[in-house]
CSV table of C-alpha atoms and ligand atoms in Angstrom, one decimal:
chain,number,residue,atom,x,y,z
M,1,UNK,CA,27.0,-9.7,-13.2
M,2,UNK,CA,25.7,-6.8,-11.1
M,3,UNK,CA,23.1,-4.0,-11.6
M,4,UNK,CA,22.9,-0.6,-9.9
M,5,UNK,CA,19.7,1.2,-9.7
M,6,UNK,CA,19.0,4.6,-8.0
M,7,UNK,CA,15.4,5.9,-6.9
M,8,UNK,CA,14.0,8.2,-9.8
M,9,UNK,CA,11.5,8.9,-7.3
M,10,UNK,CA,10.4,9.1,-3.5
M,11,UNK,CA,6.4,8.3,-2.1
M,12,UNK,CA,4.9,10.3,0.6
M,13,UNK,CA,2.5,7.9,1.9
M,14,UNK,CA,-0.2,8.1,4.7
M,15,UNK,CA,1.0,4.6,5.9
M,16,UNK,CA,3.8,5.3,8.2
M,17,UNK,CA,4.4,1.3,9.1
M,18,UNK,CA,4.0,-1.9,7.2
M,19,UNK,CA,1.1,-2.8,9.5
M,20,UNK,CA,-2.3,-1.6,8.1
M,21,UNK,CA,-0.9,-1.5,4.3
M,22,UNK,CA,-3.5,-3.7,2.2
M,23,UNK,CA,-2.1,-6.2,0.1
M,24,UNK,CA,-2.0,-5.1,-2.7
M,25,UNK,CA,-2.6,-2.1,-4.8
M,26,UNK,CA,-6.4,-0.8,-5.7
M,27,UNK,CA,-8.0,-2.4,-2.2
M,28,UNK,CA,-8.1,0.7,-0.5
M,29,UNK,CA,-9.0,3.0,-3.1
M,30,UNK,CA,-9.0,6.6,-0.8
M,31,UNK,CA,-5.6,5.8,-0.2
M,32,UNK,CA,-3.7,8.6,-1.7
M,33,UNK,CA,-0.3,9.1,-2.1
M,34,UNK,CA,2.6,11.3,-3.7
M,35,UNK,CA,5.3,10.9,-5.7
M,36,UNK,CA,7.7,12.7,-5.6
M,37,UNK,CA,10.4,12.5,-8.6
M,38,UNK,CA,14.3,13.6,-7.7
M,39,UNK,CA,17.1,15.6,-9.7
M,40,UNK,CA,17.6,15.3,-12.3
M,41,UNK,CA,14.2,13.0,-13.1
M,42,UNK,CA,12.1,16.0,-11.7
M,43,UNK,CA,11.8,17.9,-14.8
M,44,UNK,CA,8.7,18.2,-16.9
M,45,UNK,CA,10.2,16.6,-20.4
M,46,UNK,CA,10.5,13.6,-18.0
M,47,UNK,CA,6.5,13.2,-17.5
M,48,UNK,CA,5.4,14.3,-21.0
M,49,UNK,CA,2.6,12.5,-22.1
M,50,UNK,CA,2.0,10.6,-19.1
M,51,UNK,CA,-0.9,12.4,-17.8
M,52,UNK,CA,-3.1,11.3,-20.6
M,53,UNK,CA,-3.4,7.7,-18.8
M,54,UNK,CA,-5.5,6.7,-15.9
M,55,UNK,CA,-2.9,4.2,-14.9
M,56,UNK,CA,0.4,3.9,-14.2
M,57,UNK,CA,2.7,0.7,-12.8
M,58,UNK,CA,5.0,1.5,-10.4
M,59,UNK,CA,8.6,-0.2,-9.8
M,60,UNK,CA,9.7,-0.1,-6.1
M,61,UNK,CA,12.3,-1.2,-3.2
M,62,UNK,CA,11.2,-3.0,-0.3
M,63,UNK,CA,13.4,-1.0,1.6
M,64,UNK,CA,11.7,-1.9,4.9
M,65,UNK,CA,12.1,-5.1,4.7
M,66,UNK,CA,15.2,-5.4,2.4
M,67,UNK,CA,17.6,-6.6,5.0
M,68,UNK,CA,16.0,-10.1,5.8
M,69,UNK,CA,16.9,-11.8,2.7
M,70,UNK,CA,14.4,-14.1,0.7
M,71,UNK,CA,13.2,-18.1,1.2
M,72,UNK,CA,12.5,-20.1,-1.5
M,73,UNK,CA,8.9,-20.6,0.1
M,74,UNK,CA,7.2,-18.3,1.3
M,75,UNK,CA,3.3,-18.4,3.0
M,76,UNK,CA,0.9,-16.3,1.6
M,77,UNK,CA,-1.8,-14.3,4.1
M,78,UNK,CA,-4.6,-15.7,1.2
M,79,UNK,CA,-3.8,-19.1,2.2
M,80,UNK,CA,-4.3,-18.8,5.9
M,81,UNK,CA,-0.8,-18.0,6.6
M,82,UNK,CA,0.3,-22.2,6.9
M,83,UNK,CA,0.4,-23.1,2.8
M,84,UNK,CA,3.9,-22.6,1.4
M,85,UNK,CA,4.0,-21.8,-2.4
M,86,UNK,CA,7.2,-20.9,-3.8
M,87,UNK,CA,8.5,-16.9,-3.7
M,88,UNK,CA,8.4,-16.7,-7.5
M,89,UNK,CA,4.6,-17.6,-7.0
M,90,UNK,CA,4.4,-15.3,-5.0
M,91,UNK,CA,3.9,-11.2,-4.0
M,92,UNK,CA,5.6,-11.6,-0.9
M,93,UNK,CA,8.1,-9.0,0.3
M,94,UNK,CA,11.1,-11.1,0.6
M,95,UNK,CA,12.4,-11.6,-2.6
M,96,UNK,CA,16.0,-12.8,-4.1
M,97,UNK,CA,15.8,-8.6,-5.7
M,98,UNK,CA,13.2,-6.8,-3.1
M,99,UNK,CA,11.6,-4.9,-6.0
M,100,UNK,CA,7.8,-4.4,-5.9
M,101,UNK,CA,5.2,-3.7,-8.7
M,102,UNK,CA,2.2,-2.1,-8.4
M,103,UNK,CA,-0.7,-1.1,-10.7
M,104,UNK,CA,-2.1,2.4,-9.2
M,105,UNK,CA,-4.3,5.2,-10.8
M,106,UNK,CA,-2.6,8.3,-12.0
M,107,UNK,CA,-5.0,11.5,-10.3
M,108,UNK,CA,-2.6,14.3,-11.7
M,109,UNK,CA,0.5,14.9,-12.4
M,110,UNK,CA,2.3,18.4,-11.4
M,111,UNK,CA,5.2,20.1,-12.4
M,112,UNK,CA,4.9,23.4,-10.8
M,113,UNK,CA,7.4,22.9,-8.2
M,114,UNK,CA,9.4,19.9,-8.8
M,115,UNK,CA,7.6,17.0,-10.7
M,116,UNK,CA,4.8,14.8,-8.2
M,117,UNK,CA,2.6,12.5,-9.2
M,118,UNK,CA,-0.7,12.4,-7.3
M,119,UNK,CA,-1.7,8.5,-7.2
M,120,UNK,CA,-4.6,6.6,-5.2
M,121,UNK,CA,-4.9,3.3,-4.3
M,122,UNK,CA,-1.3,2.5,-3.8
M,123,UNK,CA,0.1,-0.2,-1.3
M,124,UNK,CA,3.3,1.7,-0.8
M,125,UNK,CA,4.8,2.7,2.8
M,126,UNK,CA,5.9,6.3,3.4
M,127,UNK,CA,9.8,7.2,2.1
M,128,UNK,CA,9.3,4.2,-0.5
M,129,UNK,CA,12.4,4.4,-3.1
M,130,UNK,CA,10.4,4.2,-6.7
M,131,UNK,CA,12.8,3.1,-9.5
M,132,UNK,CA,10.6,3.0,-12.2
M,133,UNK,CA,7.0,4.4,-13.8
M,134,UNK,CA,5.5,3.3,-16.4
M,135,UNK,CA,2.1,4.2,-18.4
M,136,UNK,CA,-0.3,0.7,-17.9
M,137,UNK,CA,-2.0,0.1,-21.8
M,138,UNK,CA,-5.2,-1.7,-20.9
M,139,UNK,CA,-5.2,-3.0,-24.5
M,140,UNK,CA,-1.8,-5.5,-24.2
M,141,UNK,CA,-2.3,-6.0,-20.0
M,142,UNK,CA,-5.8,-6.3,-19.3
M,143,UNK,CA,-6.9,-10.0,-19.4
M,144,UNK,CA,-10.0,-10.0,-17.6
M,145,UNK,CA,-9.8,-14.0,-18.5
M,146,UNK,CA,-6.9,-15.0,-16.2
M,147,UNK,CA,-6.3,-17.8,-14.0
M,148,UNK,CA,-5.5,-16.2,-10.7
M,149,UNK,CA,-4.1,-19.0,-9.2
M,150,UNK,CA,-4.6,-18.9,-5.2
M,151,UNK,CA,-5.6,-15.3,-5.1
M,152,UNK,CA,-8.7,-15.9,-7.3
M,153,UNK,CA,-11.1,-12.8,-6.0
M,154,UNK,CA,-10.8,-9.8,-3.8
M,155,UNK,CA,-10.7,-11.1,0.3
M,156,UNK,CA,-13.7,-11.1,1.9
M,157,UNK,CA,-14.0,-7.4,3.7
M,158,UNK,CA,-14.8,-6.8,7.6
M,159,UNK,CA,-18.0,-4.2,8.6
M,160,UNK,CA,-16.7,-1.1,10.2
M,161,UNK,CA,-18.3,0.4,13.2
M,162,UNK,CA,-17.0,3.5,14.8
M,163,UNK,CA,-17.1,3.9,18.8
M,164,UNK,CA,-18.5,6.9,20.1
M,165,UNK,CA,-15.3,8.4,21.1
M,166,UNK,CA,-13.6,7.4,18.3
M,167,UNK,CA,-16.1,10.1,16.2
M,168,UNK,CA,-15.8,12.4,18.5
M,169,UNK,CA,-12.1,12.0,18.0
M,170,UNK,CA,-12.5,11.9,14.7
M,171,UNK,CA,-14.4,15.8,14.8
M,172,UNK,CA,-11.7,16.8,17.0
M,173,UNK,CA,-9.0,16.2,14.9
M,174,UNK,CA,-7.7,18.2,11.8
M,175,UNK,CA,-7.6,15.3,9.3
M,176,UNK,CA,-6.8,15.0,6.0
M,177,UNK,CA,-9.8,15.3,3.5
M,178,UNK,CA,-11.1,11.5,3.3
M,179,UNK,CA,-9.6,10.3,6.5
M,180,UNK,CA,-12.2,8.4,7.7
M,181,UNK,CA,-13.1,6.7,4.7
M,182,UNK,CA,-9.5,6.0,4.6
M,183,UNK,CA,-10.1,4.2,7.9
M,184,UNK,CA,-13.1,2.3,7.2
M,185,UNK,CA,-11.0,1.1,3.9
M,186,UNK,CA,-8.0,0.0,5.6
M,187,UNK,CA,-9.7,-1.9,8.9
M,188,UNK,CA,-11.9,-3.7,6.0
M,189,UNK,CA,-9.3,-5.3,4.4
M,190,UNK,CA,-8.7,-7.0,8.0
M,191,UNK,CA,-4.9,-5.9,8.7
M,192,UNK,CA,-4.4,-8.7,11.0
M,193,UNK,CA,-1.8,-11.3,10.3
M,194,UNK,CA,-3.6,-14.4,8.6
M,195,UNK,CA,-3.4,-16.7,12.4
M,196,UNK,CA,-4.7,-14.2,15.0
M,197,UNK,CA,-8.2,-13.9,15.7
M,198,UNK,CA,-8.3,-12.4,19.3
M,199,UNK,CA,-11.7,-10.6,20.0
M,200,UNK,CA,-9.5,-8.8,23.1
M,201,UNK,CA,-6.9,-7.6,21.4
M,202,UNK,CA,-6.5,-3.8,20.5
M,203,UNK,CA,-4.8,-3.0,17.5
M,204,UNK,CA,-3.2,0.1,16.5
M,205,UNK,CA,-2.7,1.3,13.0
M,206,UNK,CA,-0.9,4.5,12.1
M,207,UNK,CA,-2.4,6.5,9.0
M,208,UNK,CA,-0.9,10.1,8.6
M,209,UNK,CA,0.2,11.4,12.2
M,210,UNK,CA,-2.7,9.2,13.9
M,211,UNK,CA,-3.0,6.1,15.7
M,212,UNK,CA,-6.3,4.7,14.7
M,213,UNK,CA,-6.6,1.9,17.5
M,214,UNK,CA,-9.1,-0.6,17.0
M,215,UNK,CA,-10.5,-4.3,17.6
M,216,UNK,CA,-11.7,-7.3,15.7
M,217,UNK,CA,-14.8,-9.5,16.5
M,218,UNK,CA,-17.1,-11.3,15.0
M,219,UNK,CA,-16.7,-10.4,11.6
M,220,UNK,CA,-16.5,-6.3,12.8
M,221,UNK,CA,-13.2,-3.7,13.0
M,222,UNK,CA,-14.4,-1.6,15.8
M,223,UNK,CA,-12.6,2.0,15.6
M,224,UNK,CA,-11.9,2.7,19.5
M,225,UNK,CA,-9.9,5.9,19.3
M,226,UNK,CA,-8.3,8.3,17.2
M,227,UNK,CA,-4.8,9.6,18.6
M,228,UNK,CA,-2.1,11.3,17.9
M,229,UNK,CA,0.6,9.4,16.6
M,230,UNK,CA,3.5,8.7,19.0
N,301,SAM,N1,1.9,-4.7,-5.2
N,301,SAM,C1,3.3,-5.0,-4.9
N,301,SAM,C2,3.8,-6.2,-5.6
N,301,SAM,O1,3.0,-7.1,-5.9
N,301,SAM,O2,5.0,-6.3,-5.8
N,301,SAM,C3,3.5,-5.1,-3.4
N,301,SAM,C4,2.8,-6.3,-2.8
N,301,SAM,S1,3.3,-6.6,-1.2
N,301,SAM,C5,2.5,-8.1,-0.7
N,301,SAM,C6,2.4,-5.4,-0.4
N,301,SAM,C7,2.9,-5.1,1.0
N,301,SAM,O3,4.2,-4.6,0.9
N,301,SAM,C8,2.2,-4.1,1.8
N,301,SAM,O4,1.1,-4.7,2.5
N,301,SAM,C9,3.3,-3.6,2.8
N,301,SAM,O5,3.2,-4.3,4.0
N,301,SAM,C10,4.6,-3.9,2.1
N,301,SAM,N2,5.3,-2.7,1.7
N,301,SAM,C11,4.9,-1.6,1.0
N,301,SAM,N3,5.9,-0.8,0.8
N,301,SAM,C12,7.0,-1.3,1.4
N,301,SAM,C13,8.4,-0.9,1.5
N,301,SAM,N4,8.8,0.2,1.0
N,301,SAM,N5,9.2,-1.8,2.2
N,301,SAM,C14,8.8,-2.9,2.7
N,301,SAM,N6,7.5,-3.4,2.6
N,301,SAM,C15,6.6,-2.6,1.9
C-alpha cells in the first residue's frame, strides 16, 4: 500500500542551509520562523482554537535531504559522530519516510492575509513542506520522568565572542530584530559536525541574507564577520 500527502503548509525560515540548524527544536529559542498555510488549508475555520496553546508539534518533509534514501544505522552527532544506533532510535534525517516532528512554541497565529503561524524555536530549514500541526497537551505528553536514552541533557554550549569587525558589521547592517542573539544561539549549539575540531578553520553559516563567518577554539565561536549572503 501507498500513501499521498501534500504540504498543508510552507515555513519561511532564517536558516537558508542545513548547516547552522541546531538539532533539534527549542535549542535556539530566538529562532523565529513562519508558517505559512496553502489553499485551500489557509482559511481561518482551519486554525480555530489553536491560538489558545503555547505549543504546537509540527509534521514535516525532509525535503533536502529526501533523495539519499535511509540506512538501517545511522550515527548520531550526541555520540561523537562514530556510535551507530539504529535509524528507529534515532532523529536522524534519513529515514525509510523522511518526515520530521518537531515540538515548537506557537507566538501568534494570523489570519489577516492568508493563514501564518508565527513560531520560535524551530529546527526547520527555509521552504520546509509542513504536512501536519497539531496542538501539543502538556497534560498526556509531558513526562518530565523519561529515560532519554543517549541524548539524556541538553549539549554542552560554546561561549560567544564577537570580533570587532564583526560588531561593526553587525551596526552596519539592517538586520532582523534579534539577529545577533540569533547568532550567539546558533554558534552555541556548536554547528560543527561531531569529528572536526580545527582551531584554523573559518566557518560560515547563513542566517537570513547573511553569512555569519566564524571560528571554533578552545571551547569559544568567535564571530569574524558579518556579510552579505552570496
Ligand atoms: N525535530 C525533528 C525531528 O526530530 O524529527 C528534526 C530533527 S533533525 C535531527 C534536525 C535537523 O534536520 C536540522 O539540524 C537540519 O539540519 C535538518 N533539517 C531541517 N529541515 C530540513 C529539511 N526541510 N530537509 C532536510 N533537513 C532538514
Amino acid at each position: 500500500m501507498n500513501y499521498s500527502f501534500e504540504p498543508i503548509g510552507v515555513i519561511r525560515s532564517p536558516y537558508r542551509e542545513k548547516f547552522g540548524i541546531p538539532r533539534q527544536p527549542s535549542l535556539v529559542s530566538a529562532a523565529r520562523v513562519r508558517l505559512e498555510l496553502l489553499p485551500p488549508y489557509d482559511h481561518p475555520d482551519c486554525v480555530r482554537g489553536l491560538a489558545e496553546f503555547s505549543h504546537v508539534w509540527i509534521s514535516f518533509v525532509f525535503h533536502q535531504t529526501m533523495d539519499r534514501g535511509w540506512q538501517p544505522l545511522v550515527r548520531p552527532p550526541r555520540l561523537g559522530g562514530n556510535a551507530k544506533v539504529g535509524v528507529f532510535a534515532s532523529r536522524s534525517t534519513h529515514r525509510p519516510n523522511p518526515m520530521g516532528l518537531s515540538l515548537v512554541e506557537l507566538v501568534s497565529v494570523s489570519v489577516d492575509n492568508g493563514v501564518a503561524l508565527e513560531l520560535a524555536g524551530a529546527d526547520l530549514l527555509d521552504g520546509t513542506p509542513v504536512l501536519d500541526i497539531k496542538p501539543y497537551i502538556p497534560f498526556v505528553e509531558s513526562r518530565p520522568d523519561a529515560a532519554g536514552g543517549f541524548v539524556d541533557g541538553p549539549p554542552p554550549l560554546l561561549r560567544v565572542e564577537w570580533s570587532e569587525a564583526a560588531r561593526r558589521h553587525l551596526a552596519e547592517a539592517d538586520a532582523p530584530a534579534g539577529f545577533a542573539q540569533l547568532v550567539e544561539q546558533v554558534l552555541a549549539q556548536d554547528p560543527r559536525p561531531a569529528y572536526q575540531d580545527d582551531p584554523e578553520r573559518i566557518y560560515g553559516v547563513s542566517l537570513y541574507c547573511y553569512n555569519v563567518r566564524f571560528g571554533i577554539a578552545g571551547g569559544v565561536a568567535r564571530v569574524l564577520e558579518i556579510l552579505p549572503a552570496a
